[in-house]
PDB file of C-alpha atoms in Angstrom:
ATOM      1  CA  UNK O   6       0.000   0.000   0.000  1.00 61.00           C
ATOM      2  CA  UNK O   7       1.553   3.548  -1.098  1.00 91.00           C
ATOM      3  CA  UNK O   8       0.273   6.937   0.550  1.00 95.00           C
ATOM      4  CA  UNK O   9       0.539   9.775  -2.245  1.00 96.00           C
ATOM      5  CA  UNK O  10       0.628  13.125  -0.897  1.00 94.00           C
ATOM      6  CA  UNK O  11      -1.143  15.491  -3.566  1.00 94.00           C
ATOM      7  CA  UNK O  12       0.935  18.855  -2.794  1.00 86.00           C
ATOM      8  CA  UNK O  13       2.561  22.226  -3.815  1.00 79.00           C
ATOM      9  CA  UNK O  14       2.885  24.983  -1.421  1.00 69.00           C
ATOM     10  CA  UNK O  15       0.942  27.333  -3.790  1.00 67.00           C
ATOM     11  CA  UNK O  16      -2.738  27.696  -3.216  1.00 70.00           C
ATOM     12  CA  UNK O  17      -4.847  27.986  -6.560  1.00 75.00           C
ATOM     13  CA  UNK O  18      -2.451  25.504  -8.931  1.00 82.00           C
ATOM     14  CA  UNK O  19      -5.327  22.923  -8.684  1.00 86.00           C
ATOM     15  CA  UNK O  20      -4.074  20.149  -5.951  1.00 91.00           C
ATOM     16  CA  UNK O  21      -7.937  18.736  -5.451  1.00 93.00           C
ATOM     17  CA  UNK O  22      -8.718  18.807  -8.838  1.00 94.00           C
ATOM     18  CA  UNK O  23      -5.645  16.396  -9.675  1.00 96.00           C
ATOM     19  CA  UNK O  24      -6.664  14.797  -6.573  1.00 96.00           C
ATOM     20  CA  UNK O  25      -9.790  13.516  -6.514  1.00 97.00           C
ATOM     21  CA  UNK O  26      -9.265  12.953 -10.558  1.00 97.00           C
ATOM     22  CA  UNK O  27      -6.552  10.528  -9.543  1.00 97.00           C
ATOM     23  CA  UNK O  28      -8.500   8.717  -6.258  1.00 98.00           C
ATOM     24  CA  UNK O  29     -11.260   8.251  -9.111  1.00 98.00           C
ATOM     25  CA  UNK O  30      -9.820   7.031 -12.102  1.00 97.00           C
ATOM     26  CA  UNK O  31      -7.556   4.650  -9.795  1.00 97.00           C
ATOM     27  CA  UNK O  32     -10.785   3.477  -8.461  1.00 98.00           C
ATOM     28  CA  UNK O  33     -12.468   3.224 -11.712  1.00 97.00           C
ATOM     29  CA  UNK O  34      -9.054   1.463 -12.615  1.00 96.00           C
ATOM     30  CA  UNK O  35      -9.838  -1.155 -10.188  1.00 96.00           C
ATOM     31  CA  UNK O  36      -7.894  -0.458  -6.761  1.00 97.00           C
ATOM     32  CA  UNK O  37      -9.432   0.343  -3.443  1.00 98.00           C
ATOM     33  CA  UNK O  38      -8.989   3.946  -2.966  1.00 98.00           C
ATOM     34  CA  UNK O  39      -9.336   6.215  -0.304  1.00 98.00           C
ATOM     35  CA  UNK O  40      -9.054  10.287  -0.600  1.00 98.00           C
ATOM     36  CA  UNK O  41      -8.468  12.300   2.724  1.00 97.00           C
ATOM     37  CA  UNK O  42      -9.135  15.817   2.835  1.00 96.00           C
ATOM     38  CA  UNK O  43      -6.848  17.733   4.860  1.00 94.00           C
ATOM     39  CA  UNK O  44      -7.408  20.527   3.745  1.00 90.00           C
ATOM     40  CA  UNK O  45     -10.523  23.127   5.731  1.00 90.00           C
ATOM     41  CA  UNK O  46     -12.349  23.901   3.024  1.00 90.00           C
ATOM     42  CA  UNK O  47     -13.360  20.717   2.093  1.00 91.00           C
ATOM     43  CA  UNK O  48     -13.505  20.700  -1.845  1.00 92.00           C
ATOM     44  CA  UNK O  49     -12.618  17.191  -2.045  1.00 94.00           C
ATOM     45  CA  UNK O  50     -16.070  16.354  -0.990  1.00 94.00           C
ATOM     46  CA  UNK O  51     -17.470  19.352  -2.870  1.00 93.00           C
ATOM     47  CA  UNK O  52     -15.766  17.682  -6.140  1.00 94.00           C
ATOM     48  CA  UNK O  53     -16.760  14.074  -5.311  1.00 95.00           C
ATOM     49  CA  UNK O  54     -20.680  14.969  -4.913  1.00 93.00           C
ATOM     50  CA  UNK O  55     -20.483  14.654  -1.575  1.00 95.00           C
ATOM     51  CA  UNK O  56     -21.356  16.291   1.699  1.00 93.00           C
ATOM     52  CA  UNK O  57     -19.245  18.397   3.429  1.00 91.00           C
ATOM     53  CA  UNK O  58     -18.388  16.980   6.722  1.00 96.00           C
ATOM     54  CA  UNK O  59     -15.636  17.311  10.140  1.00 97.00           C
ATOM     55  CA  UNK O  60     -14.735  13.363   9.344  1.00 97.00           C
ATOM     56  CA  UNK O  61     -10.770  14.018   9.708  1.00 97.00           C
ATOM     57  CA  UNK O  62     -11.556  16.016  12.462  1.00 97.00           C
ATOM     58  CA  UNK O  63     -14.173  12.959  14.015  1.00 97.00           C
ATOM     59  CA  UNK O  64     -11.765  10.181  13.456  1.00 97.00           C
ATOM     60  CA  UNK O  65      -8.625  12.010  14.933  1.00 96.00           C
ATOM     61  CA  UNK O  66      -9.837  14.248  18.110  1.00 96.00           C
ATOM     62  CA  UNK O  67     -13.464  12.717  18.514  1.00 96.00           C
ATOM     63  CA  UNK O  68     -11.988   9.011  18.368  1.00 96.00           C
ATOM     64  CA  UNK O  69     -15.100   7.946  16.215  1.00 98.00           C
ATOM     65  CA  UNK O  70     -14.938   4.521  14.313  1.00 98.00           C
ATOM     66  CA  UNK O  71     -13.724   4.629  10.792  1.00 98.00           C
ATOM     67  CA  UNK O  72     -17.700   3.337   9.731  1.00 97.00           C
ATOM     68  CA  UNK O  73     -18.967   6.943  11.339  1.00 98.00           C
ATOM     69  CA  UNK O  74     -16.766   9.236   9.229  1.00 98.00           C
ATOM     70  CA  UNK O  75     -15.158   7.172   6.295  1.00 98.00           C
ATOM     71  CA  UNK O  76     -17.962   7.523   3.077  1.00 98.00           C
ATOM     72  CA  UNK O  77     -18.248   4.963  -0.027  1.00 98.00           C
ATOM     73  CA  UNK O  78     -18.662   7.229  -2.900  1.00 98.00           C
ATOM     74  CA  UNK O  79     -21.425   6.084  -5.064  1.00 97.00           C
ATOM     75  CA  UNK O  80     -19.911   5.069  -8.325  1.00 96.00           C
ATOM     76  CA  UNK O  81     -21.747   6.729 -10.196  1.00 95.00           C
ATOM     77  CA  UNK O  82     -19.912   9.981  -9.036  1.00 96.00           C
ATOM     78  CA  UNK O  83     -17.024   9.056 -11.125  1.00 96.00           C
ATOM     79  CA  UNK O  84     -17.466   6.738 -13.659  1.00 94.00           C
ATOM     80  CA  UNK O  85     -20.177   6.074 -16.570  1.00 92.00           C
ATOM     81  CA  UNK O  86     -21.519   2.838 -18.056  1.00 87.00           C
ATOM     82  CA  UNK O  87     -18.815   3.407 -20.833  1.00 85.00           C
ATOM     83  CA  UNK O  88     -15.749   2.902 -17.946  1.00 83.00           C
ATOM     84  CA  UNK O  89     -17.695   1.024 -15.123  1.00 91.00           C
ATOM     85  CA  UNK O  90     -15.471   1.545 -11.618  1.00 94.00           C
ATOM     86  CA  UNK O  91     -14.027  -1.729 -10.797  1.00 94.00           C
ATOM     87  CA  UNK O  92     -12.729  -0.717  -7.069  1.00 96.00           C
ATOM     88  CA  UNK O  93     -14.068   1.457  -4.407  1.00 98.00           C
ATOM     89  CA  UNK O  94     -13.608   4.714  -4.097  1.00 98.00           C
ATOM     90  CA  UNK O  95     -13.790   6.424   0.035  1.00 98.00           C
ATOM     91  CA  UNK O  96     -13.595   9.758   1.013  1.00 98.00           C
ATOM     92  CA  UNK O  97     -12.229  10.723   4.258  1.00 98.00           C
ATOM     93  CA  UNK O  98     -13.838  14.444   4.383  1.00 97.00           C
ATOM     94  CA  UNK O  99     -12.911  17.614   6.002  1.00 95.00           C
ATOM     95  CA  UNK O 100     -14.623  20.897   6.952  1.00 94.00           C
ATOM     96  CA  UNK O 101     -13.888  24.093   9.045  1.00 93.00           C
ATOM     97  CA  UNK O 102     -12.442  21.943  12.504  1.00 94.00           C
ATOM     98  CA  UNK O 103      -9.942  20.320  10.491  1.00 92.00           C
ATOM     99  CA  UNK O 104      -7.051  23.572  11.252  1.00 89.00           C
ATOM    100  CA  UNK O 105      -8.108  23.144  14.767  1.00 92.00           C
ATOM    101  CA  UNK O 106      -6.610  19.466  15.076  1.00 92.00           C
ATOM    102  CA  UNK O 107      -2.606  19.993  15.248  1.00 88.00           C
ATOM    103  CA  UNK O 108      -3.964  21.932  18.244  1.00 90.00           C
ATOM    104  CA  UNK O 109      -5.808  19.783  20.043  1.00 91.00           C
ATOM    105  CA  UNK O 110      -3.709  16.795  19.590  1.00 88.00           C
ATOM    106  CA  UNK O 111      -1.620  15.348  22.912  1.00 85.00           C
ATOM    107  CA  UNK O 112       2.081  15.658  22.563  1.00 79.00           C
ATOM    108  CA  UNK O 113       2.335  11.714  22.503  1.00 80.00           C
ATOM    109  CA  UNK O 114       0.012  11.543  19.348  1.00 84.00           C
ATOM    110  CA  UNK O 115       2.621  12.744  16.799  1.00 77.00           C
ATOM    111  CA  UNK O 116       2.023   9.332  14.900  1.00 88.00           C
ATOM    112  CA  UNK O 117      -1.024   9.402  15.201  1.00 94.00           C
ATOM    113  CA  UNK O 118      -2.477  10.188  11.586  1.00 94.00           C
ATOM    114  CA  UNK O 119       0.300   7.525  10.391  1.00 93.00           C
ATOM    115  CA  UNK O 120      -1.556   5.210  12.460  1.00 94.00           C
ATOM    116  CA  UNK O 121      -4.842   5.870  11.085  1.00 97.00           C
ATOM    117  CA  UNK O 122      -4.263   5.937   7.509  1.00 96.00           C
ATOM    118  CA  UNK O 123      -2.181   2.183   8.201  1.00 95.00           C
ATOM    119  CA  UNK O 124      -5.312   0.900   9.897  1.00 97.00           C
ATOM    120  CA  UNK O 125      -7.891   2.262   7.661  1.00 97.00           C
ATOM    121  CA  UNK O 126      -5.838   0.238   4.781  1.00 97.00           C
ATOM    122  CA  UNK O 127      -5.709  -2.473   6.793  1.00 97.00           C
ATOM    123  CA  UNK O 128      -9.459  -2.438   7.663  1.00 97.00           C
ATOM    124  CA  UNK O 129     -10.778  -1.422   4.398  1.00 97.00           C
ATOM    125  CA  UNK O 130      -8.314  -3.647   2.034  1.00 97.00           C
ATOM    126  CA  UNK O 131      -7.121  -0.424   0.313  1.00 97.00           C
ATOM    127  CA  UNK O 132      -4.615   0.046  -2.189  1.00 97.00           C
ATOM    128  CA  UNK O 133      -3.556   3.384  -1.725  1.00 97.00           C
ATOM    129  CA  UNK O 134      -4.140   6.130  -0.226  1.00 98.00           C
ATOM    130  CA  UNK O 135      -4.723  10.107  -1.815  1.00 98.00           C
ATOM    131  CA  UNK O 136      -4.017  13.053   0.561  1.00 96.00           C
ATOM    132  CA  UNK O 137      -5.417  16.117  -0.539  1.00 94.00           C
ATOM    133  CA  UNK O 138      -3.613  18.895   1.426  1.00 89.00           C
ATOM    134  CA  UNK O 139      -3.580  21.893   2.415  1.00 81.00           C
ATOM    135  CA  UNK O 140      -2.082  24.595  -0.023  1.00 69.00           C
ATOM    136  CA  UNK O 141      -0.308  26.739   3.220  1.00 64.00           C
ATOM    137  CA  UNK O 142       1.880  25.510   6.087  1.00 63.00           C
ATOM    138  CA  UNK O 143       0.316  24.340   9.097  1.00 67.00           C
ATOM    139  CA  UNK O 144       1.648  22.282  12.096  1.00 69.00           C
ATOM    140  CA  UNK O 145      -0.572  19.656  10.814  1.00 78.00           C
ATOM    141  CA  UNK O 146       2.174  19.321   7.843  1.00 80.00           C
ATOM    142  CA  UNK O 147       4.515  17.052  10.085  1.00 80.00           C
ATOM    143  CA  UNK O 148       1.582  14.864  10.757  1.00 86.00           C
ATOM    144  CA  UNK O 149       1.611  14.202   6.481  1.00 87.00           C
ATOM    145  CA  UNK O 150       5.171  14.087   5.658  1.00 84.00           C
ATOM    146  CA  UNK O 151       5.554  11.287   8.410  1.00 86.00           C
ATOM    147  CA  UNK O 152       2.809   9.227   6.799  1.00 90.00           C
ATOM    148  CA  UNK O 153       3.307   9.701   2.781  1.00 91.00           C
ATOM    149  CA  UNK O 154       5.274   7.263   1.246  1.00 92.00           C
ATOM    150  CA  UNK O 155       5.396   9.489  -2.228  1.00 92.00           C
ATOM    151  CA  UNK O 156       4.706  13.064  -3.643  1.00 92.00           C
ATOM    152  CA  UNK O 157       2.899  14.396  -6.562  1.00 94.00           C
ATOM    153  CA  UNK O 158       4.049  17.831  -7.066  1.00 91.00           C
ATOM    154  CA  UNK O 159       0.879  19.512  -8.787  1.00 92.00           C
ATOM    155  CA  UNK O 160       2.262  23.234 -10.307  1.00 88.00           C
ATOM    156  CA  UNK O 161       1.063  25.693 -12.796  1.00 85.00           C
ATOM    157  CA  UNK O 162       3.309  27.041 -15.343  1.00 81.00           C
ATOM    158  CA  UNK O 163       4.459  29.877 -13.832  1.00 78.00           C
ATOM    159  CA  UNK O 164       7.837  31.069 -12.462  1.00 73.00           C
ATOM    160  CA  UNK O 165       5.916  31.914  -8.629  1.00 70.00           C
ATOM    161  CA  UNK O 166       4.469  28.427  -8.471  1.00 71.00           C
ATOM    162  CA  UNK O 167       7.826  27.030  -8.894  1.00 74.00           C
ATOM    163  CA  UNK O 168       8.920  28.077  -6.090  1.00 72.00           C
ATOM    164  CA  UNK O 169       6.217  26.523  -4.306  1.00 70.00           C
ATOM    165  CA  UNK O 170       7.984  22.920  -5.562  1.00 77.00           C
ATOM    166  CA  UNK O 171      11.098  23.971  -4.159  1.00 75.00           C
ATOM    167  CA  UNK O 172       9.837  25.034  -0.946  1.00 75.00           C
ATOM    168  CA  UNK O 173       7.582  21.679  -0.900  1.00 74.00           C
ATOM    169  CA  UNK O 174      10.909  19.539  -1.633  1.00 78.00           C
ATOM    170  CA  UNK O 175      12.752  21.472   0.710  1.00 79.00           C
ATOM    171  CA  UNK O 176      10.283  20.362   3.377  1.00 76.00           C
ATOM    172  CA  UNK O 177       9.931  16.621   2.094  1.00 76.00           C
ATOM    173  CA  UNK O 178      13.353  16.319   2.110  1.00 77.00           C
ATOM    174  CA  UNK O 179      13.896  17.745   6.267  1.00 78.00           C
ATOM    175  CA  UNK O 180      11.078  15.557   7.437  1.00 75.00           C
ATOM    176  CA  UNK O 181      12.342  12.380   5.319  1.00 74.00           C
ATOM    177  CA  UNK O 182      15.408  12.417   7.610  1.00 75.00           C
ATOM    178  CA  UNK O 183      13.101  11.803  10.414  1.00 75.00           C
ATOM    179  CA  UNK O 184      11.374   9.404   8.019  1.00 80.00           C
ATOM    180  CA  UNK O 185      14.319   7.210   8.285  1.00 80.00           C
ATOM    181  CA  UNK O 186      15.520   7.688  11.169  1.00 76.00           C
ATOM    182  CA  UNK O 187      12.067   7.107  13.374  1.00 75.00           C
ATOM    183  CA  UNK O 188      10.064   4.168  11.102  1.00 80.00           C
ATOM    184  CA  UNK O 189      13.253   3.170   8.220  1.00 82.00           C
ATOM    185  CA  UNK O 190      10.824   4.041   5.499  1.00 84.00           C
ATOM    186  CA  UNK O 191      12.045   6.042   2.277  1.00 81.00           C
ATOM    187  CA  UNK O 192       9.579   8.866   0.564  1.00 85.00           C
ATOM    188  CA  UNK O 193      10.075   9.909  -2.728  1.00 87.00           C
ATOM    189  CA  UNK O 194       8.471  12.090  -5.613  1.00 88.00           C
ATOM    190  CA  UNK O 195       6.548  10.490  -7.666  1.00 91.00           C
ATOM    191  CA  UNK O 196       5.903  13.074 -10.125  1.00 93.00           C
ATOM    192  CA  UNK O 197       5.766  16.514 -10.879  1.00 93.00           C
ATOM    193  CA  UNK O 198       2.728  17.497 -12.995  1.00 94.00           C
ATOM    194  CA  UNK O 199       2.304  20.873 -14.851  1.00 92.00           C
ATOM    195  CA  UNK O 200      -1.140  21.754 -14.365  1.00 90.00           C
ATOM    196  CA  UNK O 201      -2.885  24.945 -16.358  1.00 89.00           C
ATOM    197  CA  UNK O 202      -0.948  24.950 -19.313  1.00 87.00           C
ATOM    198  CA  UNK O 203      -1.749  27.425 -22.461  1.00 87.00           C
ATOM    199  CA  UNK O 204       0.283  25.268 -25.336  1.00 80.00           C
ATOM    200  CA  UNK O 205       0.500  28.003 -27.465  1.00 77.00           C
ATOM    201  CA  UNK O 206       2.273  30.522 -24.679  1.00 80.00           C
ATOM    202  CA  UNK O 207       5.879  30.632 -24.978  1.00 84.00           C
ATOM    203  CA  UNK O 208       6.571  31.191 -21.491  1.00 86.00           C
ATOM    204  CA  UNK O 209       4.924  28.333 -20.800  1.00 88.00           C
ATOM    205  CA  UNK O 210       6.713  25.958 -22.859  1.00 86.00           C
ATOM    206  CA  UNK O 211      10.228  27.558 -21.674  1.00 85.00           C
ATOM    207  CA  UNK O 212       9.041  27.133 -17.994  1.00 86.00           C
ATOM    208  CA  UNK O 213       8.020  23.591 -18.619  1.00 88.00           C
ATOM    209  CA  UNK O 214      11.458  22.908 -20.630  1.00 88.00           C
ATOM    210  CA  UNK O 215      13.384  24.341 -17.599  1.00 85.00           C
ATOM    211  CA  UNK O 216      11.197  22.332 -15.028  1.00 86.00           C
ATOM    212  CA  UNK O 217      12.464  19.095 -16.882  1.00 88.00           C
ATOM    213  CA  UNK O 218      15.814  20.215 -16.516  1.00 87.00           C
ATOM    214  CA  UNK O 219      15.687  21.048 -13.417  1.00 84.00           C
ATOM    215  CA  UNK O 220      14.201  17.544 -12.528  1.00 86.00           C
ATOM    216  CA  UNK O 221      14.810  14.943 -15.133  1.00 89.00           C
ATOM    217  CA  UNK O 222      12.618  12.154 -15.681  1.00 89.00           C
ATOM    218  CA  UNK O 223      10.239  13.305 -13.225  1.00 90.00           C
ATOM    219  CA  UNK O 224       8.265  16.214 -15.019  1.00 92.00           C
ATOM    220  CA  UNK O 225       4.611  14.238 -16.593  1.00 94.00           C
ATOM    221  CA  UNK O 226       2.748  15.241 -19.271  1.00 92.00           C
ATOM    222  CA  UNK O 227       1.438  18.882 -18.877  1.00 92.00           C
ATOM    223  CA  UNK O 228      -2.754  19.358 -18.192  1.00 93.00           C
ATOM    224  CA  UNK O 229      -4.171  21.704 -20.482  1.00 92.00           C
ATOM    225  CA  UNK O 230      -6.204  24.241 -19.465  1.00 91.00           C
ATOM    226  CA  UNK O 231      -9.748  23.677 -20.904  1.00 92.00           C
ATOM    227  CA  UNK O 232     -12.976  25.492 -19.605  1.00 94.00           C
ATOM    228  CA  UNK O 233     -14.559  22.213 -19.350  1.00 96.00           C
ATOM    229  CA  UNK O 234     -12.468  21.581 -16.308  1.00 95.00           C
ATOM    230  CA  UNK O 235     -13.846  24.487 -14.260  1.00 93.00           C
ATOM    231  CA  UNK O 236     -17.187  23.765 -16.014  1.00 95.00           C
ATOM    232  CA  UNK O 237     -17.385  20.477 -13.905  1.00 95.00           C
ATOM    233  CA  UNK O 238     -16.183  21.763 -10.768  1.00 91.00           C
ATOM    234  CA  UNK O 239     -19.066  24.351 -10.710  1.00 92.00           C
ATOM    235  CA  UNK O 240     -21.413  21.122 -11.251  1.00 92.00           C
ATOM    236  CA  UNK O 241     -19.902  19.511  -8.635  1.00 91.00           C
ATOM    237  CA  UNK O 242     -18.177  16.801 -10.900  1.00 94.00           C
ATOM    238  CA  UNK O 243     -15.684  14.704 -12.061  1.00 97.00           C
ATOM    239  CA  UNK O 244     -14.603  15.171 -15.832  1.00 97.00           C
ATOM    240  CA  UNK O 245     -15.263  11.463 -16.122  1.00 97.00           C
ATOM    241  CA  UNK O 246     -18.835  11.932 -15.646  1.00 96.00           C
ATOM    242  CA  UNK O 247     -19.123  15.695 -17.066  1.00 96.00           C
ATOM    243  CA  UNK O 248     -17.379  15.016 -20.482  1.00 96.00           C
ATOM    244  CA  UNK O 249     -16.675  11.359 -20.286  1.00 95.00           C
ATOM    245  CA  UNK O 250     -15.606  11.644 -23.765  1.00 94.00           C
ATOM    246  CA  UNK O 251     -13.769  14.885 -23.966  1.00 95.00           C
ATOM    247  CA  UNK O 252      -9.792  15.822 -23.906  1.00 95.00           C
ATOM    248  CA  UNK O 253      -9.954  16.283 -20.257  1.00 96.00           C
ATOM    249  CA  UNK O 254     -11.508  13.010 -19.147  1.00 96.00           C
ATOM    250  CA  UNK O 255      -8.446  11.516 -21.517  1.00 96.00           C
ATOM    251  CA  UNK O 256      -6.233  13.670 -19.717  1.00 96.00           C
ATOM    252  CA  UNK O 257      -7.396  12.684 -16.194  1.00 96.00           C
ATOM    253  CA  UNK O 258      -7.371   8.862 -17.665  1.00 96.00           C
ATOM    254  CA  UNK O 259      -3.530   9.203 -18.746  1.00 96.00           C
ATOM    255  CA  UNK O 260      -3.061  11.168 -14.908  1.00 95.00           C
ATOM    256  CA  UNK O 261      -4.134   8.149 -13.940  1.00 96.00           C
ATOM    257  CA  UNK O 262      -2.270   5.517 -15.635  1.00 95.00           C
ATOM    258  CA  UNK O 263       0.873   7.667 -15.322  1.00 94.00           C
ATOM    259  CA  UNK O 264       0.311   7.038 -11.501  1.00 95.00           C
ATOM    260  CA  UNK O 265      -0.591   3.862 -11.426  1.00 94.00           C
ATOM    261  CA  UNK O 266       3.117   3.397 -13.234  1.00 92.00           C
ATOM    262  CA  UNK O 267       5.108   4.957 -11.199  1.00 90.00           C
ATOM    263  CA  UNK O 268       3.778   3.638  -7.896  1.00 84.00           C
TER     264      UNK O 268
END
């Protein structure tokens, strides 16, 4: 079982987009799947069809049973008849309580979200594990970087968000010493993904170009920005389900596959 972090320390370069796209189509792929929403405001769920809900906040502070906050999404959320789900997709949700918890947890409970996410795979079979998180720093961020096993680096292709990768490596890299040191596990990126790209902008393409320098043989495939994207959001869907047979759903498809390699 791998635990992807979905991350960048940029807000607005679309991390739960590219997350919940990837929970889904891995789902819809066949694995067991769960998304958890670290992040306050909760658009995982908002994405996914689903309610908005404290269930990050339940499971770690209130001690409530994975069956009273973990929710099966209904599959047909994110797939059609065309590309049936062949897994199960859950969504660990957050809401506004979710910055409260580095707060309220007891000094002794620094493994504590490790420890979850280990025996919520263990309970519910699961394959991996998507972490939707938050786009600024919080003292929550120790919490993830103990438990991720991997990194997808989600960036727009801009100079600015750039930085945001280094700053997120930068981090990875400080709390993989403790990593190693504390459990003897590795972390790793998986893969950077340019998100928001205008093909026919040079900048673009010259900030992409430099990216792959800059990290060879980690830089995927770039997302194209298409309206359809922020179409579904606004509908409160998946682009599997909005234009199963558009650009973006093959985009989202090859997101997912490209994943599914690496891992």
């Amino acid at each position: 079982m791998k635990i992807i972090a979905v991350t960048n320390r940029k807000g607005g370069v679309g991390k739960s987009t590219i997350s919940t796209h990837l929970a889904a189509g891995l789902a819809a792929r066949g694995w067991n799947v769960a998304i958890v929403d670290t992040d306050s405001q909760g658009h995982a769920s908002l994405m996914l069809g689903m309610p908005e809900e404290n269930g990050l906040f339940g499971l770690m502070i209130d001690k409530l049973p994975f069956q009273d906050v973990l929710r099966l999404v209904p599959p047909e959320h994110y797939s059609t008849s065309d590309h049936p789900s062949h897994g199960n997709l859950y969504l660990l949700p957050s809401s506004d309580r979710t910055c409260q918890i580095p707060y309220m947890l007891k000094p002794d409970e620094s493994f504590l979200f490790l420890q979850l996410m280990e025996d919520m795979a263990d309970e519910y079979n699961l394959d991996t594990i998507v972490i939707d998180t938050n786009p600024t720093m919080s003292l929550f961020d120790g919490a993830i970087y103990l438990a991720a096993d991997g990194y997808v680096y989600v960036t727009e292709c801009e100079r600015l968000s750039f930085d945001g990768i280094a700053k997120a490596i930068d981090q990875m890299d400080r709390f993989g010493a403790q990593r190693r040191q504390y459990l003897g596990r590795e972390s790793r990126i998986v893969g950077i993904l340019p998100n928001k790209m205008r093909p026919d902008t040079r900048n673009h393409r010259h900030n992409i170009r430099k990216l792959s320098e800059a990290f060879p043989g980690l830089v995927w495939k770039p997302i194209t920005l298409r309206t359809i994207w922020t179409e579904a959001t606004n509908a409160e869907e998946l682009v599997y389900t909005y234009a199963p047979t558009g650009q973006e759903a093959r985009d989202a498809w090859g997101l997912t596959d490209r994943t599914m390699q690496a891992i």
